[in-house]
PDB file of C-alpha atoms in Angstrom:
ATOM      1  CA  UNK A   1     -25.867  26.294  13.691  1.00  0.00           C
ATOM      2  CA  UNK A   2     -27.713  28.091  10.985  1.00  0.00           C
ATOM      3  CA  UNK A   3     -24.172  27.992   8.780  1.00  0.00           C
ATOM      4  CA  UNK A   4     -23.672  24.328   9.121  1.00  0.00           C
ATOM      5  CA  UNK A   5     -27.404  23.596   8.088  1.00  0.00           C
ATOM      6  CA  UNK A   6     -27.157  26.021   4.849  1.00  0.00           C
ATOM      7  CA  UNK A   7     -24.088  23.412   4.576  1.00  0.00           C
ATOM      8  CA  UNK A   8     -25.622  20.357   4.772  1.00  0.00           C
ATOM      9  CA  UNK A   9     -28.151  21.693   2.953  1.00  0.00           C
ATOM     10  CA  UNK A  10     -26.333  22.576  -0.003  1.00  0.00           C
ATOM     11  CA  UNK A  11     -24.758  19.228   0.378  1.00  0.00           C
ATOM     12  CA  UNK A  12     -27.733  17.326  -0.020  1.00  0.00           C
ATOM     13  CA  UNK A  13     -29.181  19.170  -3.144  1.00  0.00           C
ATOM     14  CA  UNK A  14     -25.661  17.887  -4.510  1.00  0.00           C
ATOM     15  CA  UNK A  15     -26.841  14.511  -3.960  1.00  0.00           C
ATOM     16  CA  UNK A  16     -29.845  15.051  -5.121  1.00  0.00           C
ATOM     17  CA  UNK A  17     -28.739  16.395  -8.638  1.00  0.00           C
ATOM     18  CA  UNK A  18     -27.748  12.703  -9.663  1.00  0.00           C
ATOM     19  CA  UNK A  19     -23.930  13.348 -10.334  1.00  0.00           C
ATOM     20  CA  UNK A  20     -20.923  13.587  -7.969  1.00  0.00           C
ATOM     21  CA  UNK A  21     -19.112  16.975  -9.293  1.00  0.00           C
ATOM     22  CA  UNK A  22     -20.474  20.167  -9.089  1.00  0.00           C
ATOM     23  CA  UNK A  23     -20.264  22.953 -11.900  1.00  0.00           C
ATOM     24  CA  UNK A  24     -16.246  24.056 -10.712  1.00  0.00           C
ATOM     25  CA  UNK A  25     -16.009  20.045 -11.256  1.00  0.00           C
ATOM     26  CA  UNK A  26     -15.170  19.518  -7.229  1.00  0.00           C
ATOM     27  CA  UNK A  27     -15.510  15.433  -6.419  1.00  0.00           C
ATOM     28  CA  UNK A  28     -17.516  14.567  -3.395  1.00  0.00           C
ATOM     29  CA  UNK A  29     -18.145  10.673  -2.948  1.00  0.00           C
ATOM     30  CA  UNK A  30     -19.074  10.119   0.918  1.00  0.00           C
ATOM     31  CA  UNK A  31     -21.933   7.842   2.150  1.00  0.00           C
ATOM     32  CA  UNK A  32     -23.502  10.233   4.715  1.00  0.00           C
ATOM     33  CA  UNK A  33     -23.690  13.936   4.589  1.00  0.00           C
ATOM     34  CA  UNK A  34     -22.604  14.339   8.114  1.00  0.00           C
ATOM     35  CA  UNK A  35     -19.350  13.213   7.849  1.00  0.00           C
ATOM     36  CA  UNK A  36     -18.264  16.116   6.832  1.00  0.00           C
ATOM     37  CA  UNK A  37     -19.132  17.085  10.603  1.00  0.00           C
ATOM     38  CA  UNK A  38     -18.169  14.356  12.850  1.00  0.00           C
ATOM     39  CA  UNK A  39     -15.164  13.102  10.126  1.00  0.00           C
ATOM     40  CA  UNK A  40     -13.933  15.109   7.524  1.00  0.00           C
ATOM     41  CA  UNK A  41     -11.454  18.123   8.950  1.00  0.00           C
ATOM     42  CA  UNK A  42     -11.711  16.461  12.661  1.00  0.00           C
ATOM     43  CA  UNK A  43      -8.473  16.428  14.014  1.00  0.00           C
ATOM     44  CA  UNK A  44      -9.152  13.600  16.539  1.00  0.00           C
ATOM     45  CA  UNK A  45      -9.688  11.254  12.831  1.00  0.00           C
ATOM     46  CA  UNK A  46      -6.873  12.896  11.560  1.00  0.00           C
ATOM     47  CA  UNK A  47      -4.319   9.926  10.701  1.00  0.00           C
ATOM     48  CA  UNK A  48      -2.105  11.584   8.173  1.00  0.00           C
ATOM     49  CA  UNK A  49      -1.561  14.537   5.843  1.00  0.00           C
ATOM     50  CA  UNK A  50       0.664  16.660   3.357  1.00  0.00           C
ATOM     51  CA  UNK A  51       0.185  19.808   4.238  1.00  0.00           C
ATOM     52  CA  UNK A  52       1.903  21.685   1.180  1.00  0.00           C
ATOM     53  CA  UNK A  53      -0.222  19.661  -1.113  1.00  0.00           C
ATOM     54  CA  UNK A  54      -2.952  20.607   0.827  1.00  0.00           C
ATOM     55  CA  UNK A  55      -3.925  16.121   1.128  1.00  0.00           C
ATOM     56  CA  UNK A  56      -5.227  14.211   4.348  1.00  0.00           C
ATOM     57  CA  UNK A  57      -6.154  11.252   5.229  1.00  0.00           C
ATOM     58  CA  UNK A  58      -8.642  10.636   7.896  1.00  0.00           C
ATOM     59  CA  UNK A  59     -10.014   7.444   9.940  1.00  0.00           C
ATOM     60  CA  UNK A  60     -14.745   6.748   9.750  1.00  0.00           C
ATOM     61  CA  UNK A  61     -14.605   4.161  12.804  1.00  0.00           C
ATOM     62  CA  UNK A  62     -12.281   2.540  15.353  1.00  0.00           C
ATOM     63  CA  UNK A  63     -13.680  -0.647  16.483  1.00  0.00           C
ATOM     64  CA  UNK A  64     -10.650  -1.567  18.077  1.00  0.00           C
ATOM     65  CA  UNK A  65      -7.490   0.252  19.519  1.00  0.00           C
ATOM     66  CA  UNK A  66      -4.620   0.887  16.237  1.00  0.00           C
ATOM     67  CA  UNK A  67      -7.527  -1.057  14.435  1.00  0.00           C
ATOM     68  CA  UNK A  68      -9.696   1.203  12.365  1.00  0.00           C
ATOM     69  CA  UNK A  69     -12.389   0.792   9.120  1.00  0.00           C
ATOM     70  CA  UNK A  70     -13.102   3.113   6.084  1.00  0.00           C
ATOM     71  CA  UNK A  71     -11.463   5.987   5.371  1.00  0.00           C
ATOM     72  CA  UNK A  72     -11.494   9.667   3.876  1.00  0.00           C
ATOM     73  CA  UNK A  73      -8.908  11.131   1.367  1.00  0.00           C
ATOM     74  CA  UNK A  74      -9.272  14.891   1.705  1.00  0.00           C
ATOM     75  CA  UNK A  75      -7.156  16.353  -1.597  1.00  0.00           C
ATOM     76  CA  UNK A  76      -8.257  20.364  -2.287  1.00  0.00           C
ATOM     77  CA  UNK A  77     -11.710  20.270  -2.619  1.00  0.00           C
ATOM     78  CA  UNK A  78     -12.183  16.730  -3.422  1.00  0.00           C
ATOM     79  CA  UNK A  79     -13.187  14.214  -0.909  1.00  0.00           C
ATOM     80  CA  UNK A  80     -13.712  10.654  -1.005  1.00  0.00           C
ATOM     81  CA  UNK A  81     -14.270   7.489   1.314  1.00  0.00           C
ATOM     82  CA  UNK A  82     -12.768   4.296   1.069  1.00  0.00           C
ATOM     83  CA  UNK A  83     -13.891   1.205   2.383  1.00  0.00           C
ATOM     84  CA  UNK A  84     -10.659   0.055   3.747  1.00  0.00           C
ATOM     85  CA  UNK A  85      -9.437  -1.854   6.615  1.00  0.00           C
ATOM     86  CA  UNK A  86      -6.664  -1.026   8.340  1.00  0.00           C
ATOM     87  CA  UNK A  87      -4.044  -0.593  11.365  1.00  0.00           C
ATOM     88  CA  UNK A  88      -1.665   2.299  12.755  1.00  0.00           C
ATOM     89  CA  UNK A  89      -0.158   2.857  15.836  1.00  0.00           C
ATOM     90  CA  UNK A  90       2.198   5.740  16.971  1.00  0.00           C
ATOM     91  CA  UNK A  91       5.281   4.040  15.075  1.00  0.00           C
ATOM     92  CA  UNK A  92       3.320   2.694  11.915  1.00  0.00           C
ATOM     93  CA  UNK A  93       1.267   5.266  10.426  1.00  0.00           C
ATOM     94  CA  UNK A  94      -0.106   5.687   6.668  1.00  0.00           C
ATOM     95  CA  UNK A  95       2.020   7.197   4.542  1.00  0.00           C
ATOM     96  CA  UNK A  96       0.906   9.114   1.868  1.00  0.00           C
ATOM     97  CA  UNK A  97       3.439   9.708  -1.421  1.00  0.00           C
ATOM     98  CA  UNK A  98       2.708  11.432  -4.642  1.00  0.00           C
ATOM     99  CA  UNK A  99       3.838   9.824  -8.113  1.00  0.00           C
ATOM    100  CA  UNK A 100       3.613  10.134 -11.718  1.00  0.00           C
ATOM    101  CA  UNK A 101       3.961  13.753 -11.665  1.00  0.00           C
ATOM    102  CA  UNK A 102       2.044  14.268  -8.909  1.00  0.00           C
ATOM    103  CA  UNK A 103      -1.314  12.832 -10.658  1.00  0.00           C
ATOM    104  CA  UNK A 104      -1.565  10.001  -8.190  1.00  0.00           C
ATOM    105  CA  UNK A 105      -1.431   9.003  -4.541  1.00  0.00           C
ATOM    106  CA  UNK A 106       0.122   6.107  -2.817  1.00  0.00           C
ATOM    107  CA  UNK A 107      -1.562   5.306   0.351  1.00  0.00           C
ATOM    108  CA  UNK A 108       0.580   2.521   2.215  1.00  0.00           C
ATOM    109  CA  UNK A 109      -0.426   0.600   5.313  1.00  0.00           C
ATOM    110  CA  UNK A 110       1.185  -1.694   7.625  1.00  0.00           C
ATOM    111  CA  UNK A 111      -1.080  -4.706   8.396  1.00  0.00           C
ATOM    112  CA  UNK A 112       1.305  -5.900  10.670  1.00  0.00           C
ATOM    113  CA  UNK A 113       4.994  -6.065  12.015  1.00  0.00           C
ATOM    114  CA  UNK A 114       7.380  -7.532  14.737  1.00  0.00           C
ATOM    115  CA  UNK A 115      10.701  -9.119  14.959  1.00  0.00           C
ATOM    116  CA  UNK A 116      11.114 -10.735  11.275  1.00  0.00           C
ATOM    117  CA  UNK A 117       8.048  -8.929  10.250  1.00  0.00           C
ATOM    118  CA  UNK A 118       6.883  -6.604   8.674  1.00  0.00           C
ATOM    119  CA  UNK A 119       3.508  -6.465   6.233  1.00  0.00           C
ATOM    120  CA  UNK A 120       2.388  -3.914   4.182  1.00  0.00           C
ATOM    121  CA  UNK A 121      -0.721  -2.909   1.424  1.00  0.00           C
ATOM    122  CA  UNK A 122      -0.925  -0.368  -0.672  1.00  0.00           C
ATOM    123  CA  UNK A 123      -3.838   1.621  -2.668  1.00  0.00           C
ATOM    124  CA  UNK A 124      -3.311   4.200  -5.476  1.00  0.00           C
ATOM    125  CA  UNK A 125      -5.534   6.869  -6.175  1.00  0.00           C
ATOM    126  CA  UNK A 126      -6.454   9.169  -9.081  1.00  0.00           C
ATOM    127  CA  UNK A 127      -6.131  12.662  -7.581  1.00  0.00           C
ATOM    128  CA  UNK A 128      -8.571  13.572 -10.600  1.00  0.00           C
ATOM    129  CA  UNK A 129     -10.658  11.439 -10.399  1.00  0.00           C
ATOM    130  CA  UNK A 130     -10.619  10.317  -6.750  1.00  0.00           C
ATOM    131  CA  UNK A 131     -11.108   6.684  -7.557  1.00  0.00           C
ATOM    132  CA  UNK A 132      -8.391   4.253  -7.125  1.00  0.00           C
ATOM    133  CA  UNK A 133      -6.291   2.483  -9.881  1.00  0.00           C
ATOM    134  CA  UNK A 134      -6.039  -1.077 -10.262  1.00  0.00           C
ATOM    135  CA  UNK A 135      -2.183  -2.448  -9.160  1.00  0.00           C
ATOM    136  CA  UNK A 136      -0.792  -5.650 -10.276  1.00  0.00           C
ATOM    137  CA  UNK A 137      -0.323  -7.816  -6.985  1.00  0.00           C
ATOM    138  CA  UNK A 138       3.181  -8.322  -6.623  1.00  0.00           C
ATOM    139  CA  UNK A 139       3.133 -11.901  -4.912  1.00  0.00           C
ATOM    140  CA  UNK A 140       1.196 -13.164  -7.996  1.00  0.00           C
ATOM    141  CA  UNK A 141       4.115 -11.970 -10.337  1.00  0.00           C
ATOM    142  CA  UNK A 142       6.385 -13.670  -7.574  1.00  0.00           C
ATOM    143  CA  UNK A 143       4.289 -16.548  -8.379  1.00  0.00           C
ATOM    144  CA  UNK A 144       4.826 -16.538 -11.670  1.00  0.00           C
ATOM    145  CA  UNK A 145       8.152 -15.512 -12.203  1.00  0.00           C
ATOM    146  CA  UNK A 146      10.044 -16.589  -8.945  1.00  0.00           C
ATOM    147  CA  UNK A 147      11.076 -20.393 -10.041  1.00  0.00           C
ATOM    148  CA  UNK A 148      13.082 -22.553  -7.102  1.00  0.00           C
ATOM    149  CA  UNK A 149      15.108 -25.389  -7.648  1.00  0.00           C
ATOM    150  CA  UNK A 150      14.974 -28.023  -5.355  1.00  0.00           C
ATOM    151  CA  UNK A 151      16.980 -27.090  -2.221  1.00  0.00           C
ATOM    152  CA  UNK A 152      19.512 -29.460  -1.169  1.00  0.00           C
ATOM    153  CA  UNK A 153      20.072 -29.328   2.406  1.00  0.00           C
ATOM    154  CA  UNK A 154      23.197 -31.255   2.932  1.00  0.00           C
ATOM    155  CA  UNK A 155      25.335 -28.782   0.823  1.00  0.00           C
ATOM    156  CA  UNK A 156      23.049 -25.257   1.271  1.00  0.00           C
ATOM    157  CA  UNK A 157      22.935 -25.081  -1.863  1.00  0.00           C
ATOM    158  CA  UNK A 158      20.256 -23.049  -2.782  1.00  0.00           C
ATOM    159  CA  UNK A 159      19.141 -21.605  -6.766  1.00  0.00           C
ATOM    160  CA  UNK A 160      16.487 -19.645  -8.283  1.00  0.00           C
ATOM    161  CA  UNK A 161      15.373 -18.105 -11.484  1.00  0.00           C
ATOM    162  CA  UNK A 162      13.432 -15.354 -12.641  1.00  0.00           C
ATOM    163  CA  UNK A 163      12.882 -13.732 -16.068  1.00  0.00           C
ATOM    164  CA  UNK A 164      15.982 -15.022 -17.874  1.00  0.00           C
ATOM    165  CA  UNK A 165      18.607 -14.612 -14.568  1.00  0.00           C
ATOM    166  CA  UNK A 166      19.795 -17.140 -12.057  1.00  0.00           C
ATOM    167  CA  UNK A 167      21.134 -16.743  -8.852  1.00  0.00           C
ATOM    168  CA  UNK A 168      23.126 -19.290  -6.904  1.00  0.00           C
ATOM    169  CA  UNK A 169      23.551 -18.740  -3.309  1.00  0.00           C
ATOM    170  CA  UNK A 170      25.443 -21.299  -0.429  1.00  0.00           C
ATOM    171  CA  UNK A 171      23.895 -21.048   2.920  1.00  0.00           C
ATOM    172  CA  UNK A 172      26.088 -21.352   6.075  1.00  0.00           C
ATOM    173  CA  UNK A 173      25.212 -24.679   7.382  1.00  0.00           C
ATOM    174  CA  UNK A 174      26.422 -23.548  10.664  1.00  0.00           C
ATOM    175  CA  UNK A 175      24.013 -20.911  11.277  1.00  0.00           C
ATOM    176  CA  UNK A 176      21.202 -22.855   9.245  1.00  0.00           C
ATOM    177  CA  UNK A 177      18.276 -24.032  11.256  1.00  0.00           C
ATOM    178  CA  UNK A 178      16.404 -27.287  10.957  1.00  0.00           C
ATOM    179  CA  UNK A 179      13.602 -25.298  10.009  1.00  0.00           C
ATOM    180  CA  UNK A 180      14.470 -24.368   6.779  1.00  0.00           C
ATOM    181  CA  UNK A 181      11.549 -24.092   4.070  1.00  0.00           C
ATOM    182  CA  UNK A 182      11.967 -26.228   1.148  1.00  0.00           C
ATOM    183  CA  UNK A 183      11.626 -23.380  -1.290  1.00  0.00           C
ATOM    184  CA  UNK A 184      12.173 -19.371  -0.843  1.00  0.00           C
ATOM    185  CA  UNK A 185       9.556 -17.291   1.314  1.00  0.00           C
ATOM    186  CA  UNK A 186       8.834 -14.210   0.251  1.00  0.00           C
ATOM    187  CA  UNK A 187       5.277 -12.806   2.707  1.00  0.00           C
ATOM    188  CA  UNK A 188       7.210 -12.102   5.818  1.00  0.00           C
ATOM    189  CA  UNK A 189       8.764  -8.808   4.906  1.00  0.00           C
ATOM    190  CA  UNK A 190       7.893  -6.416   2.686  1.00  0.00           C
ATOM    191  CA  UNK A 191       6.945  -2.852   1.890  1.00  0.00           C
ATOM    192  CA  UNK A 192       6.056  -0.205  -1.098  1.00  0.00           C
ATOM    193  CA  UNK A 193       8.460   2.661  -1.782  1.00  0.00           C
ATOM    194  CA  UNK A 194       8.672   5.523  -4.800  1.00  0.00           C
ATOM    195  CA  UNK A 195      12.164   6.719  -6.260  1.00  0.00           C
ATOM    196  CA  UNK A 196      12.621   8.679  -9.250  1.00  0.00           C
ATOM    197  CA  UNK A 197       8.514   8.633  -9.736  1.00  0.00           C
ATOM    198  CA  UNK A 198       8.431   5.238 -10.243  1.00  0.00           C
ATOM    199  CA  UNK A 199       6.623   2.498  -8.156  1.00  0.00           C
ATOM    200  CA  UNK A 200       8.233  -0.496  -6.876  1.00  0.00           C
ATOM    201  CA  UNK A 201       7.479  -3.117  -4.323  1.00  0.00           C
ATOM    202  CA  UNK A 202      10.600  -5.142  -2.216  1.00  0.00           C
ATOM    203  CA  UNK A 203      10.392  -8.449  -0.632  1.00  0.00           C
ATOM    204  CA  UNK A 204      12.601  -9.840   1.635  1.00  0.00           C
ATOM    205  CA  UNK A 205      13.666 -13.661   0.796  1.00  0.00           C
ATOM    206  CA  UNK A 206      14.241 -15.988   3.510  1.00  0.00           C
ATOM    207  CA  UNK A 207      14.853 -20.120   3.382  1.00  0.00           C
ATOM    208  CA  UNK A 208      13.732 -20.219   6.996  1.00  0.00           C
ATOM    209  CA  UNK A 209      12.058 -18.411   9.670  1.00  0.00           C
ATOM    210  CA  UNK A 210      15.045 -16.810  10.658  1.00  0.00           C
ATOM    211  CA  UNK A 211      17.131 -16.794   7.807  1.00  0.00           C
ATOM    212  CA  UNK A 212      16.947 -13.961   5.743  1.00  0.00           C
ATOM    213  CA  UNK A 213      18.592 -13.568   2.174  1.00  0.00           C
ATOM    214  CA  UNK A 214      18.305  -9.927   0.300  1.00  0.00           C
ATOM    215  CA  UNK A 215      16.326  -8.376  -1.241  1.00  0.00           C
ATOM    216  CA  UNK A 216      13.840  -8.636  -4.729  1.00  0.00           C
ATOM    217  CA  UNK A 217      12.352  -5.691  -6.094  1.00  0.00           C
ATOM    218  CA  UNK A 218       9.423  -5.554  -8.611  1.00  0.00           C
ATOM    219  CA  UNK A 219       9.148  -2.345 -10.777  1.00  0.00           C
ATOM    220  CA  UNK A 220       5.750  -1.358 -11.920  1.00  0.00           C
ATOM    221  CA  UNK A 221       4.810   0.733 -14.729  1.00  0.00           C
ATOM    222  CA  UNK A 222       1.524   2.861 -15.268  1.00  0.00           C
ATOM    223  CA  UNK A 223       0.098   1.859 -18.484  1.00  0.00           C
ATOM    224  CA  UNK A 224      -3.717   1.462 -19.950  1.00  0.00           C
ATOM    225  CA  UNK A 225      -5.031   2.724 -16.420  1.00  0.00           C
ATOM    226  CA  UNK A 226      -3.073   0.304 -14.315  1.00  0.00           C
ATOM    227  CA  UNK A 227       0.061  -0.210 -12.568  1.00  0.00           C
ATOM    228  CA  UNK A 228       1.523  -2.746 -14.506  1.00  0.00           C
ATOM    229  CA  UNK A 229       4.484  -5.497 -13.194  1.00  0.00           C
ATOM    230  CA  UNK A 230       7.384  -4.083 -15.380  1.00  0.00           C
ATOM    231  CA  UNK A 231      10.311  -5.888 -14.183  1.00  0.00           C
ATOM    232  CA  UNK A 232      12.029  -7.696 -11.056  1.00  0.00           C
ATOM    233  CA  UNK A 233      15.764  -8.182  -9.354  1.00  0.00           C
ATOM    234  CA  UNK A 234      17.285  -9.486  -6.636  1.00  0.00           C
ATOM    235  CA  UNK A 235      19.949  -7.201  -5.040  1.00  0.00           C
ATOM    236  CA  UNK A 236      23.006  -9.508  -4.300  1.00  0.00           C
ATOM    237  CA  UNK A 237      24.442  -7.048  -1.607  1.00  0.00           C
TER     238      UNK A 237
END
């Protein structure tokens, strides 16, 4: 007992001194001092880690089963909450990535999934600075780069155009359902991944609810303190 109050003690003059890094510059932005209790290093809020980089992630409040709200990025001695709401479950858990050189975090959830479905969000965080860095959403550069002609349903016929490329596709009219959209879909499924250091987001199209085209990937680029829409294709395969 008398350890943990010196602790919280200490903690609290830290507060008290007006800034949020102490003299060997170690981050520690957390609304209560007694999460680092009942929280922070509790294996039961434990959601996800990487233990050789010595990073966890861990879960303030539950309100619901596989539902949860705010959460703590543990990364050395640094330690941060985020006001975040989110879901996991025993087959969808965060994932945590490193990229550009290892100076950032990608924290991915998945808001939802199920046959057809799948929807994910993303956060990136400065490992130096614990704060997270603004990201370019990537259905708003859909939105403005991802131009549909008019879809003619008698032939299944379908064309689109983005940056200076155009793809034509024919749909099977046999296998086409009468509920085909009358332009491309792109919210249904979709997730975050890192190759080569480099972020990029992929969308699945589809014309209807249960036909699926490939995929488009946007590329993103870290420039001027942002993750920045770089480029996009569609992978005809």
């Amino acid at each position: 007992m008398l350890k943990n109050f010196i602790f919280l003690l200490s903690f609290i003059l830290l507060l008290l001194s007006g800034c949020n890094k102490s003299q060997d510059n170690v981050i520690v932005n957390l609304p209560n001092p007694e999460y680092f209790e009942t929280k922070i290093d509790n294996p039961e809020h434990l959601l996800a880690s990487m233990e050789k980089e010595n990073i966890s992630l861990y879960f303030d409040k539950s309100p619901e089963e596989y539902s949860y709200h705010g959460a703590y990025i543990k990364s050395d001695s640094n330690i941060s909450y985020y006001d975040w709401d989110f879901y996991a479950d025993m087959y969808w858990m965060p994932e945590l990535t490193l990229l550009n050189n290892k100076e950032h975090l990608l924290v991915q959830f998945v808001d939802g999934h199920g046959t057809g479905v799948l929807f994910s969000r993303a956060y990136i965080i400065d490992l130096a600075t614990m704060e997270e860095i603004p990201m370019h959403s990537p259905f708003e550069i859909l939105d403005t780069y991802l131009q549909v002609d008019e879809f003619n349903h008698e032939t299944g016929v379908l064309r689109f155009h983005y940056l200076d490329e155009t793809v034509a596709l024919e749909i099977d009219s046999d296998i086409f359902d009468i509920m085909a959209f009358d332009s491309v879909g792109y919210e249904s499924f979709f997730r975050y991944e890192i190759k080569d250091d480099t972020l990029f987001f992929w969308t699945t199209l589809q014309v209807s609810p249960t036909y699926f085209l490939n995929n488009m990937t946007i590329t993103y680029k870290f420039e001027n303190g942002e993750y920045q829409f770089d480029t996009m294709k569609y992978i005809q395969e």
